C-alpha positions as YAML, in Angstrom:
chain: A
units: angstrom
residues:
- id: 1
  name: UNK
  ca: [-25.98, -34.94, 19.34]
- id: 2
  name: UNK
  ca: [-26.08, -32.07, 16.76]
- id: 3
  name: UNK
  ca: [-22.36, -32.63, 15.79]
- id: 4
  name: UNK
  ca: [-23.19, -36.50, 15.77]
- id: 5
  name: UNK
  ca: [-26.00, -35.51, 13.69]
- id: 6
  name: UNK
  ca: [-23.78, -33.58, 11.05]
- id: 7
  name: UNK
  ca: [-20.98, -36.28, 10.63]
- id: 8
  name: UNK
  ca: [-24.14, -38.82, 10.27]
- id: 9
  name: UNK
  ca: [-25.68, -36.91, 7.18]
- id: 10
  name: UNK
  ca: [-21.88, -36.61, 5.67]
- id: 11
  name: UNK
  ca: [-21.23, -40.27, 5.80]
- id: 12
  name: UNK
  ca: [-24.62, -41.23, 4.29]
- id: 13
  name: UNK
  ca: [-23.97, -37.81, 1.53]
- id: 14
  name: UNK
  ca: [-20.75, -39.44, 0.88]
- id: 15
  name: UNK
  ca: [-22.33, -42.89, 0.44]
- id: 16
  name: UNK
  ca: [-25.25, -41.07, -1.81]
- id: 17
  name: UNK
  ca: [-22.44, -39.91, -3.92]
- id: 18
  name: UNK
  ca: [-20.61, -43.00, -4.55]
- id: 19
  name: UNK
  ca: [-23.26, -44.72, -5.71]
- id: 20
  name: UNK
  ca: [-24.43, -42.13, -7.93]
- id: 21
  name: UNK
  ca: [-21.75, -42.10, -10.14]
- id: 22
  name: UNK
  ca: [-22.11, -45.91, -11.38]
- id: 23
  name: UNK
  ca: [-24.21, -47.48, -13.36]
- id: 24
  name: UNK
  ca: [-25.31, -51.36, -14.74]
- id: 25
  name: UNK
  ca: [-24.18, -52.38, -17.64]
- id: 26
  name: UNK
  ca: [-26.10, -55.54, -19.34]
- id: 27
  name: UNK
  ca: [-26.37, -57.38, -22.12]
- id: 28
  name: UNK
  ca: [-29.83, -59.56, -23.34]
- id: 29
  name: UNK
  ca: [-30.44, -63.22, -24.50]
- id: 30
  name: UNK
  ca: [-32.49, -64.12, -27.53]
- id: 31
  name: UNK
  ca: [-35.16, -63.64, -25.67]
- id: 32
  name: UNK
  ca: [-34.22, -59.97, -24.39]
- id: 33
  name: UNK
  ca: [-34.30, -61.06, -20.72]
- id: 34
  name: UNK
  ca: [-31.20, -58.67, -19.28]
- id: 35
  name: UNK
  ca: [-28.75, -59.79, -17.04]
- id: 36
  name: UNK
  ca: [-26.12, -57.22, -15.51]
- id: 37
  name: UNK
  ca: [-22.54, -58.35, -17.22]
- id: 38
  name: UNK
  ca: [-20.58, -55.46, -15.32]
- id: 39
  name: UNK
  ca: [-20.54, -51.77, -13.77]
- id: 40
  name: UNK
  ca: [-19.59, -48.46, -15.19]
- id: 41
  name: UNK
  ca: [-18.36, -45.58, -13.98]
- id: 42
  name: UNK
  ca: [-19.51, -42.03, -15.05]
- id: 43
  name: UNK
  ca: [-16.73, -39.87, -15.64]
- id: 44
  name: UNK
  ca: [-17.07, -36.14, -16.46]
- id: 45
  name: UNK
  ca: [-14.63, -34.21, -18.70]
- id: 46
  name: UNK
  ca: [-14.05, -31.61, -20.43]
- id: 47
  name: UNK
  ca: [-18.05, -31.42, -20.48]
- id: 48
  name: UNK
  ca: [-18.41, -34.52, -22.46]
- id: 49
  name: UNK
  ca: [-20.09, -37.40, -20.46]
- id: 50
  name: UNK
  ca: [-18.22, -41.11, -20.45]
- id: 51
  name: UNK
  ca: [-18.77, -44.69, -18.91]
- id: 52
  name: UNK
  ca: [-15.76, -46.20, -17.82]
- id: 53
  name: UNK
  ca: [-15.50, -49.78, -17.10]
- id: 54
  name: UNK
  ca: [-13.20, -53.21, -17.79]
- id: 55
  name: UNK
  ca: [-12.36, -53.79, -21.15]
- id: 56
  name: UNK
  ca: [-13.31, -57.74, -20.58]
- id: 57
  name: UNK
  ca: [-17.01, -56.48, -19.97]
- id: 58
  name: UNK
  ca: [-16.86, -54.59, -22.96]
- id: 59
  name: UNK
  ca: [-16.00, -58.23, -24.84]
- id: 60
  name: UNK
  ca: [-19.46, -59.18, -24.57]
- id: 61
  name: UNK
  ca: [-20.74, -56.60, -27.20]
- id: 62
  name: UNK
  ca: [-19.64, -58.89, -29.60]
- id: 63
  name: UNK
  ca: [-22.46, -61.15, -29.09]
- id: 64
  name: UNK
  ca: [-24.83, -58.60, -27.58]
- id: 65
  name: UNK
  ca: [-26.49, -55.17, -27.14]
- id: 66
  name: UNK
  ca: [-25.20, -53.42, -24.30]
- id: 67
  name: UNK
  ca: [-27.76, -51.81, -21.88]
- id: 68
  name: UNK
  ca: [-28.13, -49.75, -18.67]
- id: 69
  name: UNK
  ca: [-31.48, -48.64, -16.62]
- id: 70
  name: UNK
  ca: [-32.68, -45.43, -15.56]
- id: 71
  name: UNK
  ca: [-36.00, -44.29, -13.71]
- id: 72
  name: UNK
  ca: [-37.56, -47.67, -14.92]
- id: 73
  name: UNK
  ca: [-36.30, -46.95, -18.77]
- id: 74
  name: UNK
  ca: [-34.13, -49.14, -20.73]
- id: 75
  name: UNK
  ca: [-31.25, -47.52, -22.35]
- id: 76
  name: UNK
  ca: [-29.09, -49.10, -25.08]
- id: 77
  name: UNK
  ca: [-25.54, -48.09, -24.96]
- id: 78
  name: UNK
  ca: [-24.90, -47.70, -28.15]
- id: 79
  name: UNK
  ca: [-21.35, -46.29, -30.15]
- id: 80
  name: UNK
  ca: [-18.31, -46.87, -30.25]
- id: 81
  name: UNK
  ca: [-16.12, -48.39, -27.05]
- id: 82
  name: UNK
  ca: [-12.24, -47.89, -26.77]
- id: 83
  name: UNK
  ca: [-10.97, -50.93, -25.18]
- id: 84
  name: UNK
  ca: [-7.49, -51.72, -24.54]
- id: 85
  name: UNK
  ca: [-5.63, -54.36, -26.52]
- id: 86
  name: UNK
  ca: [-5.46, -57.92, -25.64]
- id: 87
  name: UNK
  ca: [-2.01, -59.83, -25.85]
- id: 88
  name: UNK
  ca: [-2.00, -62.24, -28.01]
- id: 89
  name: UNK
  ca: [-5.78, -61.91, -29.02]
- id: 90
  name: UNK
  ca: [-6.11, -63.04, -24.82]
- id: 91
  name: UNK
  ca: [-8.26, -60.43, -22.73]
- id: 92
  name: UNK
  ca: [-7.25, -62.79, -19.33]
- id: 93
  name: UNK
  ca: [-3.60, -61.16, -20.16]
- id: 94
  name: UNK
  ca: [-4.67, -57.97, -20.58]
- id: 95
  name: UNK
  ca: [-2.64, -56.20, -17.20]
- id: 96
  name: UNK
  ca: [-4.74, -53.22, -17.85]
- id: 97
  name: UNK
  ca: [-8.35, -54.24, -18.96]
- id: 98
  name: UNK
  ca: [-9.79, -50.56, -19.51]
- id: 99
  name: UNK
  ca: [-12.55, -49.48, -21.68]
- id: 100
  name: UNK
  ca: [-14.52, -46.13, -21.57]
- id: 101
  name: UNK
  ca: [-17.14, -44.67, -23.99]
- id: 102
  name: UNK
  ca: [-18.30, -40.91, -24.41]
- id: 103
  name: UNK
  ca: [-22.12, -40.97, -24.39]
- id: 104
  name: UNK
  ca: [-24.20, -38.70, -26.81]
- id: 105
  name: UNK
  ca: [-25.56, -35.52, -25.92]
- id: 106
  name: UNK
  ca: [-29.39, -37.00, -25.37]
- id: 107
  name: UNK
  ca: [-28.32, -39.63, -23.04]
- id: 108
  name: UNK
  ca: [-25.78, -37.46, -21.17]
- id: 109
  name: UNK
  ca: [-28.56, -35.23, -19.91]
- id: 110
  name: UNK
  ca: [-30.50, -38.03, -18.67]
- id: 111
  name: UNK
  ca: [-27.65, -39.21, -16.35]
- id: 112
  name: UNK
  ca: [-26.64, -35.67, -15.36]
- id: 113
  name: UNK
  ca: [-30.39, -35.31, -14.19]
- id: 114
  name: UNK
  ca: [-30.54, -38.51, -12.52]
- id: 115
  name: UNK
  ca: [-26.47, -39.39, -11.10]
- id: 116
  name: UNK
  ca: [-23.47, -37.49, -10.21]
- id: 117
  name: UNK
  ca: [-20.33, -37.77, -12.40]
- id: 118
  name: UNK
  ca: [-16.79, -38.30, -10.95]
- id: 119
  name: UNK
  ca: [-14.57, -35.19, -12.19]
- id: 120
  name: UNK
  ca: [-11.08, -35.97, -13.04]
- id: 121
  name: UNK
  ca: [-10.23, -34.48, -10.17]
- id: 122
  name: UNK
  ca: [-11.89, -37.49, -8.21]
- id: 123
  name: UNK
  ca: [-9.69, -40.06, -9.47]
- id: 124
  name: UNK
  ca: [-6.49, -40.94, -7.21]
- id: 125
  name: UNK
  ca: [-4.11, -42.33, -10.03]
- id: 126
  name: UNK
  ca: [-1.18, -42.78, -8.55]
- id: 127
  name: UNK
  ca: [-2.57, -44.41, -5.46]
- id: 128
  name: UNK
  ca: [-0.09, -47.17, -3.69]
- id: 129
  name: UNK
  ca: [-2.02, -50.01, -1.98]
- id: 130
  name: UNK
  ca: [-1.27, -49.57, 2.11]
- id: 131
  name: UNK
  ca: [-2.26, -52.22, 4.56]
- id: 132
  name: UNK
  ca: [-3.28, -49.32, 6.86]
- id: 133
  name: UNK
  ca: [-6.10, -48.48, 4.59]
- id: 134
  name: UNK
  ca: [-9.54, -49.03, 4.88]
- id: 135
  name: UNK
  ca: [-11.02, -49.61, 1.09]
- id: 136
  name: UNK
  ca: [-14.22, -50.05, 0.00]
- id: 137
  name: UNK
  ca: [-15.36, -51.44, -3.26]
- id: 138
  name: UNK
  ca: [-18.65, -50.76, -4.91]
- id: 139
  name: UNK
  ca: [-20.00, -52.57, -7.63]
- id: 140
  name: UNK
  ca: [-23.69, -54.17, -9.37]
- id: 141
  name: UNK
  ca: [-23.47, -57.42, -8.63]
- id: 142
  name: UNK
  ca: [-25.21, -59.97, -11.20]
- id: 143
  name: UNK
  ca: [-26.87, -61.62, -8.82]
- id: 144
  name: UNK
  ca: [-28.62, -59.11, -6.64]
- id: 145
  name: UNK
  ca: [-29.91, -57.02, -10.01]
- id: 146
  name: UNK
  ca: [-32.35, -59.45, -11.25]
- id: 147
  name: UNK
  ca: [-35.43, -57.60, -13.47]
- id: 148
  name: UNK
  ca: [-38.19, -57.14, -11.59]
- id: 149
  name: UNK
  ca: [-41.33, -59.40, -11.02]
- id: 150
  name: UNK
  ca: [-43.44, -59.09, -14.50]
- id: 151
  name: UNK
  ca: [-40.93, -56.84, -16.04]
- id: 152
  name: UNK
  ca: [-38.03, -56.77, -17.99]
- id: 153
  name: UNK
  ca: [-36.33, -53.69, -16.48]
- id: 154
  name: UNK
  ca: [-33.78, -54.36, -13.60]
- id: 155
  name: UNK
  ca: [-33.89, -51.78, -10.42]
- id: 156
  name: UNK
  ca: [-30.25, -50.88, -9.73]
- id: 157
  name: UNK
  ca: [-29.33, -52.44, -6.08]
- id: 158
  name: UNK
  ca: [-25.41, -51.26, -5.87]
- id: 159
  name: UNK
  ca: [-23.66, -53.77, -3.36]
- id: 160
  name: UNK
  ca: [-20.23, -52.58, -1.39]
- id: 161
  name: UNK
  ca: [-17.75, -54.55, 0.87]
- id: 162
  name: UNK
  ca: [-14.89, -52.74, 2.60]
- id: 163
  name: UNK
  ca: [-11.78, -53.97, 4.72]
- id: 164
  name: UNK
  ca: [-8.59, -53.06, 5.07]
- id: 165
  name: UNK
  ca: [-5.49, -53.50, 2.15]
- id: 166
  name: UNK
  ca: [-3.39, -56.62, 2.55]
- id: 167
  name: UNK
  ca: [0.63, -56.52, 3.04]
- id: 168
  name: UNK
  ca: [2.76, -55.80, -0.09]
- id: 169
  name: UNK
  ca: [4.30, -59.26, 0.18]
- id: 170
  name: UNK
  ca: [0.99, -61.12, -1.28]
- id: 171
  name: UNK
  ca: [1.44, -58.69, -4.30]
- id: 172
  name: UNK
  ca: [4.53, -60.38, -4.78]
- id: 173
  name: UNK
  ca: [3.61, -63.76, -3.61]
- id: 174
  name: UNK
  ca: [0.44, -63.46, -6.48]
- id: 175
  name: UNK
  ca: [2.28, -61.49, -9.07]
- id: 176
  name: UNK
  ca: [-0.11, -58.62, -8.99]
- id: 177
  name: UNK
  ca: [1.18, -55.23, -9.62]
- id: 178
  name: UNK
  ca: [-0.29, -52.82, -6.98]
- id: 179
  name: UNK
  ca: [-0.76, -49.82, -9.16]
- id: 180
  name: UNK
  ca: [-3.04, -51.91, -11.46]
- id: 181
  name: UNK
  ca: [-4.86, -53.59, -8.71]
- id: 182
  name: UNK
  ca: [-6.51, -53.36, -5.35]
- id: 183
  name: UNK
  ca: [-6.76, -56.17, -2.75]
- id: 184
  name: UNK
  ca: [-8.34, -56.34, 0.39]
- id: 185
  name: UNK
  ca: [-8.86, -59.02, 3.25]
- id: 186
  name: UNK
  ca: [-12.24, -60.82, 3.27]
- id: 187
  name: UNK
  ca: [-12.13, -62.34, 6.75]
- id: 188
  name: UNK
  ca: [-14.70, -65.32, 6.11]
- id: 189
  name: UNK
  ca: [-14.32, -67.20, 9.51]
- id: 190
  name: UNK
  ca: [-14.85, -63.93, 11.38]
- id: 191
  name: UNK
  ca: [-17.92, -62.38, 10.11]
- id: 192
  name: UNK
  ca: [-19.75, -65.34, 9.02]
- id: 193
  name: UNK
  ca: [-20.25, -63.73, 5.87]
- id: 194
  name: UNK
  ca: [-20.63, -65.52, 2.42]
- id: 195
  name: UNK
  ca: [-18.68, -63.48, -0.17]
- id: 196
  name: UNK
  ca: [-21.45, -63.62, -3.36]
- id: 197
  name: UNK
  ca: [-20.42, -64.46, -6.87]
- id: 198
  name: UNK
  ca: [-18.10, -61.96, -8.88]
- id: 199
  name: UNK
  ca: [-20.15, -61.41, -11.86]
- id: 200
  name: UNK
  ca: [-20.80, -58.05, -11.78]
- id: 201
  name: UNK
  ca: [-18.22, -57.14, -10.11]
- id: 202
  name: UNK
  ca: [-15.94, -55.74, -12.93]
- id: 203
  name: UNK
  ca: [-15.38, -52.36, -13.86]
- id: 204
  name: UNK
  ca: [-16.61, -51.45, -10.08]
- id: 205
  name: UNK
  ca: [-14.69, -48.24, -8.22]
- id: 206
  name: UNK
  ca: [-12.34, -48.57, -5.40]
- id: 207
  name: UNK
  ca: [-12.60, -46.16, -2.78]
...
């Protein structure tokens, strides 16, 4: 029971982990009601603090202030993002869809003291998708990170789904490249489970 005990308290440390190194990012209406557009990934290096996420979230700066919550605070992201290009002024044929941004020195405190920061030494880049893997993803999902009752501050609720990596042949059959991109079964008929709507979903971690 004491060894059960152990593993038990590293799977739910693990699971702690995970979800302390991502974060919501939102943008506001005219009316500065939020609504979660994406997640971001915190990403130590070098000692300098970043969010990674998908470029295509990133996109919707154009049209609005980007925000994340903390401890019941609203933080605007403010600065500079590096996004990758988009063919032909099209983000939908962007193969890549990457964006990051190095937070100041203020705000990079406040996440330090509140989440835990992938290292570069976290990140598996060379990963090739294998049907023999169990994958989880981990995301804020739009629709489950709704602000609060009376407020206008959203309570991070991360949501995860994990199965196992399809067969190499519906890369092909789809035209997805597997080191760009992750896909696992979602066995609807078998678990009775409704899969919820995407929004949200982007700039997530695989693990």
């Amino acid at each position: 029971m004491d060894l059960f005990n152990k593993l038990l308290q590293r799977v739910n440390n693990s699971i702690k982990d995970r979800i302390n190194c991502h974060c919501i990012i939102a943008g506001a209406d005219n009316k500065q009601l939020y609504s979660v557009i994406g997640t971001g990934i915190l990403l130590e290096y070098e000692e300098k603090l970043f969010i990674v996420t998908a470029a295509h979230v990133i996109d919707h700066n154009e049209y609005t202030t980007l925000y994340t919550f903390l401890n019941n605070q609203t933080i605007e992201l403010t600065g500079d993002w590096e996004l990758t290009l988009k063919p032909n002024n099209e983000r939908r044929k962007d193969k890549i869809d990457f964006a990051f941004h190095m937070l100041d020195s203020t705000t990079s405190q406040t996440f330090k003291s509140n989440y835990k920061p992938l290292q570069i030494h976290d990140i598996l880049f060379n990963e090739i998708p294998n049907e023999k893997k169990y994958y989880t993803f981990f995301c804020f999902l739009t629709s489950k990170n709704k602000p609060r009752y009376m407020t206008d501050n959203v309570r991070p609720a991360p949501y995860s789904y994990s199965n196992y990596g399809v067969k190499s042949k519906i890369y092909k059959d789809i035209k997805y490249d597997p080191m760009l991109h992750k896909i696992i079964y979602f066995e609807k008929k078998n678990n009775g489970i409704t899969f919820p709507q995407p929004e949200g979903m982007s700039g997530g971690s695989v693990w």
